[in-house]
Coordinates of C-alpha atoms and ligand atoms in Angstrom, one line a residue:
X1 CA -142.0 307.9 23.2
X2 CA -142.8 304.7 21.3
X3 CA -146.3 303.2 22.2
X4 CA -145.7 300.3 24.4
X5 CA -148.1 297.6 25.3
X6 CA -149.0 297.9 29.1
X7 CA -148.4 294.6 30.8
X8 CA -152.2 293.7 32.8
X9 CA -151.8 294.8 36.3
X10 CA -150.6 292.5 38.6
X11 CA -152.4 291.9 42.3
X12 CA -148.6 292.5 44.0
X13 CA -148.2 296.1 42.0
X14 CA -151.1 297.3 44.2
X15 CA -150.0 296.5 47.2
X16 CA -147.5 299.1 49.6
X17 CA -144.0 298.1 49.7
X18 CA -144.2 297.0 53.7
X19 CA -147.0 294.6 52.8
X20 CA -145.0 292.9 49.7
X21 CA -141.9 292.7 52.4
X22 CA -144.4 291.0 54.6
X23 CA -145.8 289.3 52.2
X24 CA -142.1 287.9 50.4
X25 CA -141.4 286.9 54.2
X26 CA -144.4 285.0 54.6
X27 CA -143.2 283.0 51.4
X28 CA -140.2 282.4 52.9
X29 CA -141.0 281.1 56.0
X30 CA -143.7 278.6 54.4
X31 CA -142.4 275.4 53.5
X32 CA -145.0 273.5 51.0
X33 CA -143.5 273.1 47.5
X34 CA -146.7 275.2 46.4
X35 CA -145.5 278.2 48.3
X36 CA -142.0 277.8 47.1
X37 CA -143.0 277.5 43.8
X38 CA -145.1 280.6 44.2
X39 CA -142.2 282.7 45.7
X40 CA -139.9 281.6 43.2
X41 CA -142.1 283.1 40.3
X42 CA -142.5 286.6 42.0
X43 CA -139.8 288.6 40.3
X44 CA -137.4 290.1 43.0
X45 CA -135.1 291.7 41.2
X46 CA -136.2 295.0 42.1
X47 CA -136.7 293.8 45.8
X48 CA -132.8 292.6 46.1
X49 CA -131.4 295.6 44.5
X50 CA -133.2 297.5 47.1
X51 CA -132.0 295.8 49.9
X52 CA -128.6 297.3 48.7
X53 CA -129.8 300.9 48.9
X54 CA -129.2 303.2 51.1
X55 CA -131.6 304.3 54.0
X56 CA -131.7 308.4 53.8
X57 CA -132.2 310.3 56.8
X58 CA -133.1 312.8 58.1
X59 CA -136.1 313.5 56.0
X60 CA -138.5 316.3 56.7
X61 CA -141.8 315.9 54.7
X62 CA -143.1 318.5 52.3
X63 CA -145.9 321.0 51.9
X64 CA -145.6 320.7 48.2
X65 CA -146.7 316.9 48.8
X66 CA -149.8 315.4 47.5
X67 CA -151.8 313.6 49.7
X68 CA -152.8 310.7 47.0
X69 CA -152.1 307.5 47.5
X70 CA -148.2 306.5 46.9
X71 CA -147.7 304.1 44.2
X72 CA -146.1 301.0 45.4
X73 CA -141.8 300.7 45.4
X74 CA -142.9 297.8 43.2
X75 CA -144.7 299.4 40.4
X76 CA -142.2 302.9 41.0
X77 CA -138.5 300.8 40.4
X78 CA -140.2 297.8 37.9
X79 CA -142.3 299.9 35.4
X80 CA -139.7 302.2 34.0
X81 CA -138.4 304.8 31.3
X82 CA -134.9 304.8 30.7
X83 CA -133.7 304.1 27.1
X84 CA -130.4 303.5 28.2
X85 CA -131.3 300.3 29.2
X86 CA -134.0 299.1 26.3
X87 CA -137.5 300.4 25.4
X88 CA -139.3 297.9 27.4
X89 CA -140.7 298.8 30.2
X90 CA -139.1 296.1 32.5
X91 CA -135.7 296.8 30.9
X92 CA -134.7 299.2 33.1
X93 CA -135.2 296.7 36.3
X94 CA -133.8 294.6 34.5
X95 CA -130.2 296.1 33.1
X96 CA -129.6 298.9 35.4
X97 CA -127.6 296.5 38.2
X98 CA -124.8 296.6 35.3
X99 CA -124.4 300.7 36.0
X100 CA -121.5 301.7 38.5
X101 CA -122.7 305.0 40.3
X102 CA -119.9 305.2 42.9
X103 CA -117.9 306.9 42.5
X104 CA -119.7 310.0 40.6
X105 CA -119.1 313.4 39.0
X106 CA -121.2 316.1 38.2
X107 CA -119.6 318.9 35.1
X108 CA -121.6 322.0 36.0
X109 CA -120.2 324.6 33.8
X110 CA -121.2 327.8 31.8
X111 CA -122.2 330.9 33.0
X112 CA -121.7 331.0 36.5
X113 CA -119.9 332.8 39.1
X114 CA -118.4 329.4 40.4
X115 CA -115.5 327.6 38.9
X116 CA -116.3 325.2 35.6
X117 CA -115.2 322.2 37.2
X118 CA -116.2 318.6 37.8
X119 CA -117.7 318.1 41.1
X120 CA -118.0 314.8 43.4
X121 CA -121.7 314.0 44.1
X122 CA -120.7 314.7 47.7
X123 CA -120.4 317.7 46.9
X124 CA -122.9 318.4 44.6
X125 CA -125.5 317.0 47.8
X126 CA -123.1 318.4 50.4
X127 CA -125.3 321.7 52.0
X128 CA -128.5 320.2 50.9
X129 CA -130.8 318.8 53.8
X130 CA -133.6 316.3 52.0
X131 CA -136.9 316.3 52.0
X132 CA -139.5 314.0 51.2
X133 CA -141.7 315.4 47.7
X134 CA -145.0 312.7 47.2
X135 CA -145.6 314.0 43.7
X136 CA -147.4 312.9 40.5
X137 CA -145.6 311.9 37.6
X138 CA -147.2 312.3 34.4
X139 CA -146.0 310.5 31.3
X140 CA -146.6 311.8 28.1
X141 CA -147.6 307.6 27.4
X142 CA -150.6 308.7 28.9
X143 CA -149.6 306.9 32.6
X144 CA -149.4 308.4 35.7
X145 CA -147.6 307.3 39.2
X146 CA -148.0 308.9 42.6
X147 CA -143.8 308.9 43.7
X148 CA -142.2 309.9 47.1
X149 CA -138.9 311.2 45.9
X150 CA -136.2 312.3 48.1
X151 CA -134.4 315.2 47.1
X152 CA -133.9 319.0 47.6
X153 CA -135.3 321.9 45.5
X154 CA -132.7 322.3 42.1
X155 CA -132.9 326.3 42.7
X156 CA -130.9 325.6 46.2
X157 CA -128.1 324.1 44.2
X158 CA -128.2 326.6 41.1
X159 CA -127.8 329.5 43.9
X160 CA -124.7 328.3 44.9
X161 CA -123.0 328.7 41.4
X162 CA -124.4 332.1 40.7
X163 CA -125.4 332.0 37.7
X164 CA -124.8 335.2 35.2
X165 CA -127.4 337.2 33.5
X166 CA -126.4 335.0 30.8
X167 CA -127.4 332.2 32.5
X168 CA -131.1 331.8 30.2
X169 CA -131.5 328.0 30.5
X170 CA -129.8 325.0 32.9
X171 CA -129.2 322.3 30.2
X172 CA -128.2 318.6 31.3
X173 CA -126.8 315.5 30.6
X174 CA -127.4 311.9 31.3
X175 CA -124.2 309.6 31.5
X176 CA -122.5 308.3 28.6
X177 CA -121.7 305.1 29.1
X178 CA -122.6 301.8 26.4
X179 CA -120.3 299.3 28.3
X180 CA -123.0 299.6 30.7
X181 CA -126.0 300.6 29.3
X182 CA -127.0 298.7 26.4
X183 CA -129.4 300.5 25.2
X184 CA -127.0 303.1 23.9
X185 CA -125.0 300.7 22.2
X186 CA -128.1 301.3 19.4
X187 CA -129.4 304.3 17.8
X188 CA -132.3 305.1 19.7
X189 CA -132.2 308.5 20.6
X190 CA -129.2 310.5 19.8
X191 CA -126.8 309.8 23.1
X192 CA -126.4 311.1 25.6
X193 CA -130.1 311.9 27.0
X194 CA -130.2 315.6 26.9
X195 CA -132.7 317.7 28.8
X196 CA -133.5 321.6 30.0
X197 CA -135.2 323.8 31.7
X198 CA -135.7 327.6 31.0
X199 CA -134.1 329.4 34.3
X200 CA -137.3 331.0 36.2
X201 CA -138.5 326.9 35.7
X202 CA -135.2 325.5 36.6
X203 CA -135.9 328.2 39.9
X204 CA -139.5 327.2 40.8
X205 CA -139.7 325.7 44.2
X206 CA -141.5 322.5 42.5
X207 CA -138.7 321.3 40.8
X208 CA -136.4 319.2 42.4
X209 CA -133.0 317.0 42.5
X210 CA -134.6 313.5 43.7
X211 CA -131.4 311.4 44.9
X212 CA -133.9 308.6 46.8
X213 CA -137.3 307.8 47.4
X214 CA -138.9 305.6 49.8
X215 CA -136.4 307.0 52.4
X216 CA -133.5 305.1 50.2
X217 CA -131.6 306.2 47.6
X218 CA -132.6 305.6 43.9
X219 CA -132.4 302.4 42.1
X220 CA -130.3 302.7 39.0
X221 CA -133.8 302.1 37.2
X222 CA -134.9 305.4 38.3
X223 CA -131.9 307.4 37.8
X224 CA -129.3 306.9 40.5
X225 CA -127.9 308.6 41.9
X226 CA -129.3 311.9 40.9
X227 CA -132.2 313.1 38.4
X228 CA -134.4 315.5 38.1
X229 CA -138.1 315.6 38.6
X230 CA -140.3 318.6 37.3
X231 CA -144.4 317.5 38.5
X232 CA -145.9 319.8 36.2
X233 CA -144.2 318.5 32.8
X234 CA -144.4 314.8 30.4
X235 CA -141.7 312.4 32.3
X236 CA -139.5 312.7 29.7
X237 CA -138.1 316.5 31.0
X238 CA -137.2 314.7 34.4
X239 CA -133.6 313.4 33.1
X240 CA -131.6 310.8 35.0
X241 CA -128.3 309.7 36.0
X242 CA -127.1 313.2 35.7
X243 CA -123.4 313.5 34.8
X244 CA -123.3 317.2 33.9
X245 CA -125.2 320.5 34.1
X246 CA -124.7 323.5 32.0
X247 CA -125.9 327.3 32.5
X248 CA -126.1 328.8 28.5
X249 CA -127.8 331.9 27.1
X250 CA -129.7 329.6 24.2
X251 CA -132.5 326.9 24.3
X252 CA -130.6 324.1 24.1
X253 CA -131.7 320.6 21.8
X254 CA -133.5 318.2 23.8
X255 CA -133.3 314.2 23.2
X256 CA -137.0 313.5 22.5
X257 CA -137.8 317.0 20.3
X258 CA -134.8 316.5 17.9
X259 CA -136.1 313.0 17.7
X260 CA -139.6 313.4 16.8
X261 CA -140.1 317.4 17.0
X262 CA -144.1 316.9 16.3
X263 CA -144.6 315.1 19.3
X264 CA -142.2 316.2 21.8
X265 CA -142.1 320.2 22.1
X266 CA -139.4 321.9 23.9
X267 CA -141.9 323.0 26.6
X268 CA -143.6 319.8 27.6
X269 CA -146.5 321.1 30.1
X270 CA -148.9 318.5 30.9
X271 CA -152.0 319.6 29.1
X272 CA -155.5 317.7 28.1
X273 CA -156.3 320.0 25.9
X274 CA -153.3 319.4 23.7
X275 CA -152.9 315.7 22.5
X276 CA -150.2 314.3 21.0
X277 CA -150.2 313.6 17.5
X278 CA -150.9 310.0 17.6
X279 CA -153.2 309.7 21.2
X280 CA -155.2 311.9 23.8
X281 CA -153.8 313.6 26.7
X282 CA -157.4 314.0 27.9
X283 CA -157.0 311.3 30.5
X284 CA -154.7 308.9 32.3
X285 CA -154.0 305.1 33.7
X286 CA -153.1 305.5 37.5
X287 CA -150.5 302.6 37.3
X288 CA -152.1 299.7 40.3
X289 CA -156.0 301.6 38.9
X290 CA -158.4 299.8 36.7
X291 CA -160.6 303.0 35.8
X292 CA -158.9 306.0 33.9
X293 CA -158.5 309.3 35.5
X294 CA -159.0 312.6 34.2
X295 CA -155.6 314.7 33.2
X296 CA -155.5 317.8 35.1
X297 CA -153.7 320.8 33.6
X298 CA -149.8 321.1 34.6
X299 CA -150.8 317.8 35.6
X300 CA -152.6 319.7 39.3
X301 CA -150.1 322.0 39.6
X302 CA -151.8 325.1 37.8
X303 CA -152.2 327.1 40.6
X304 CA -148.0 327.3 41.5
X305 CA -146.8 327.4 37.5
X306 CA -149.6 328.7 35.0
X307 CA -148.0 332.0 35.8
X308 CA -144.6 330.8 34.2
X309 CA -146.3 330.9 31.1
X310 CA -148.3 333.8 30.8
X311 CA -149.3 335.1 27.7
X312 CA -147.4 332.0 25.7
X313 CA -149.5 330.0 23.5
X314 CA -149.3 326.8 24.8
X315 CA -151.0 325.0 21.5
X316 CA -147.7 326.3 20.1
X317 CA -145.7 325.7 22.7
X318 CA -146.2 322.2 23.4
Ligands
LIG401 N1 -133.8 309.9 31.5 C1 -132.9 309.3 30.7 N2 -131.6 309.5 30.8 N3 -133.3 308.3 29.8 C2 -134.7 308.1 29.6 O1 -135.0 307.3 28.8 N4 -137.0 308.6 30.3 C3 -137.8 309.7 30.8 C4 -137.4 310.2 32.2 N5 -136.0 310.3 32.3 C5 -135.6 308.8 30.4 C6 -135.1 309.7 31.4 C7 -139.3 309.3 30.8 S1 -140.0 309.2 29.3 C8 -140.0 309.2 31.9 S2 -141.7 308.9 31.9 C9 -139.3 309.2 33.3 O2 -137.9 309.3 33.1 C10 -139.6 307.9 34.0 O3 -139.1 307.9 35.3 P1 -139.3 306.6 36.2 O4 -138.8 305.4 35.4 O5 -138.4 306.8 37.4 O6 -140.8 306.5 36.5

């Protein structure tokens, strides 16, 4: 990723998203042109576009879930990657409203037991009962978030197409679409966002399909209406706004290693003891936190995946 300055941490990105309701209510209600005036300069974009959303239910919580504090729905849907929209960080927040995810079709193709065929998200979600996964995300820009997703484990879906013993990899696609996203109307990253797994990591019970989180489906900002989320790797491998997924027999190209192969490795496994070529991965900024943390290997997830990777050189394969 490019370096980006970090905006200073606002009071309202610490606070949970009931309290900024109450808060934003409070504002409301208040009549002095002083309050107005301060409710007017709180941006709410993110806040309306929620109120669109979707409540998911039912929900069953996770023993995969960390019990760390849960970033706020403010920082999670206003502080975002997604180059489709622009490199800033607020970009996304800000252009995503323009994307139409309804209605939405999912290409899964290659080798698999199951049809090649283009599937309605129904579909796609149909079997799947949710669950609620508070994970870490690490980004390789050296910040971190705490994130309830909503989703169901990816190996549940890649089951029902029975893949092949061909089947080496799960490579997918982000949707390709410059009318509304602007940021692929420039050459960024070669379009569209391409991401994979190898298959026993597409399998692990960690990674997921997130379609909500907070109980409500996702913003557009943070990949509506499905993307993936694996906790133990950079951000970048946790693709969204997926349009297609492919089973193939080769390592497919990835967006961000063709792009910059010294800095972005295929493999992507949060690591201190492996820094990127132009900062250290020794330590992180806990979006909402003033003091940086230390970065844990497979960003705390060693115990379930180090085994994935045994006897790789992970200096190697970064
Ligand atoms: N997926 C697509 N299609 N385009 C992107 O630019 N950015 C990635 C990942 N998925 C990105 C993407 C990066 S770098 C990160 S850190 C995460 O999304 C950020 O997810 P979030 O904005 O929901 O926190």
């Amino acid at each position: 990723m490019l370096i980006k300055r970090t905006p200073a941490v606002r009071s309202s990105e610490i606070t949970d998203e009931r309290d900024y309701l109450r808060r934003r209510d409070f504002l409301k209600a208040a009549s002095g042109a002083a309050l107005a005036a301060a409710a007017a300069a709180l941006p709410d974009r993110p806040l309306r576009a929620a109120a669109a959303q979707e409540p998911l239910a039912p929900i069953a919580p996770s023993p995969f879930s960390t019990d760390e504090r849960w970033n706020s729905f403010r920082d999670i849907t206003s502080y975002n990657n997604f180059y489709e929209f622009g490199t800033e960080k607020e970009d996304p927040a800000r252009h995503a409203g323009q994307l139409r995810t309804k209605p939405w079709t999912v290409r899964v193709e290659g080798h698999i037991g199951a049809p090649d065929a283009d599937y309605a998200l129904e579909d796609i979600l149909g079997p799947h009962a949710l669950e609620e996964r508070v994970y870490r995300l690490r980004c390789v820009e050296a910040w971190s978030m705490v994130v309830p997703w909503v989703g169901f484990p990816l190996g549940d879906l890649i089951r029902r197409f029975e893949p092949t013993s061909r089947a080496r990899f799960v490579r997918f696609e982000t949707l390709f679409r410059p009318s509304e996203m602007p940021g692929q109307r420039r050459p960024i990253l070669q379009w569209p966002y391409v991401e994979a797994l190898r298959m026993d990591e597409a399998l692990h019970p960690l990674t997921i399909l997130a379609v909500g989180l907070y109980g409500k489906t996702l913003l557009n900002q943070n990949g509506a209406p499905l993307r993936l989320v694996v906790p133990w790797k950079y951000g970048f491998k946790s693709i969204k706004s997926i349009v297609r997924i492919q089973f193939v027999e080769n390592r497919p190209r990835t967006s961000w290693n063709v792009s910059a192969p010294s800095e972005y490795g295929f493999w992507a496994n949060v690591n201190p003891h492996v820094d990127h070529p132009r900062w250290s991965q020794k330590n992180e900024r806990r979006i909402g936190r003033f003091f940086r943390q230390e970065t844990r290997m497979f960003n705390g997830y060693a115990d379930q995946v180090a085994r994935l990777y045994t006897g790789m050189d992970l200096r190697r394969n970064y």
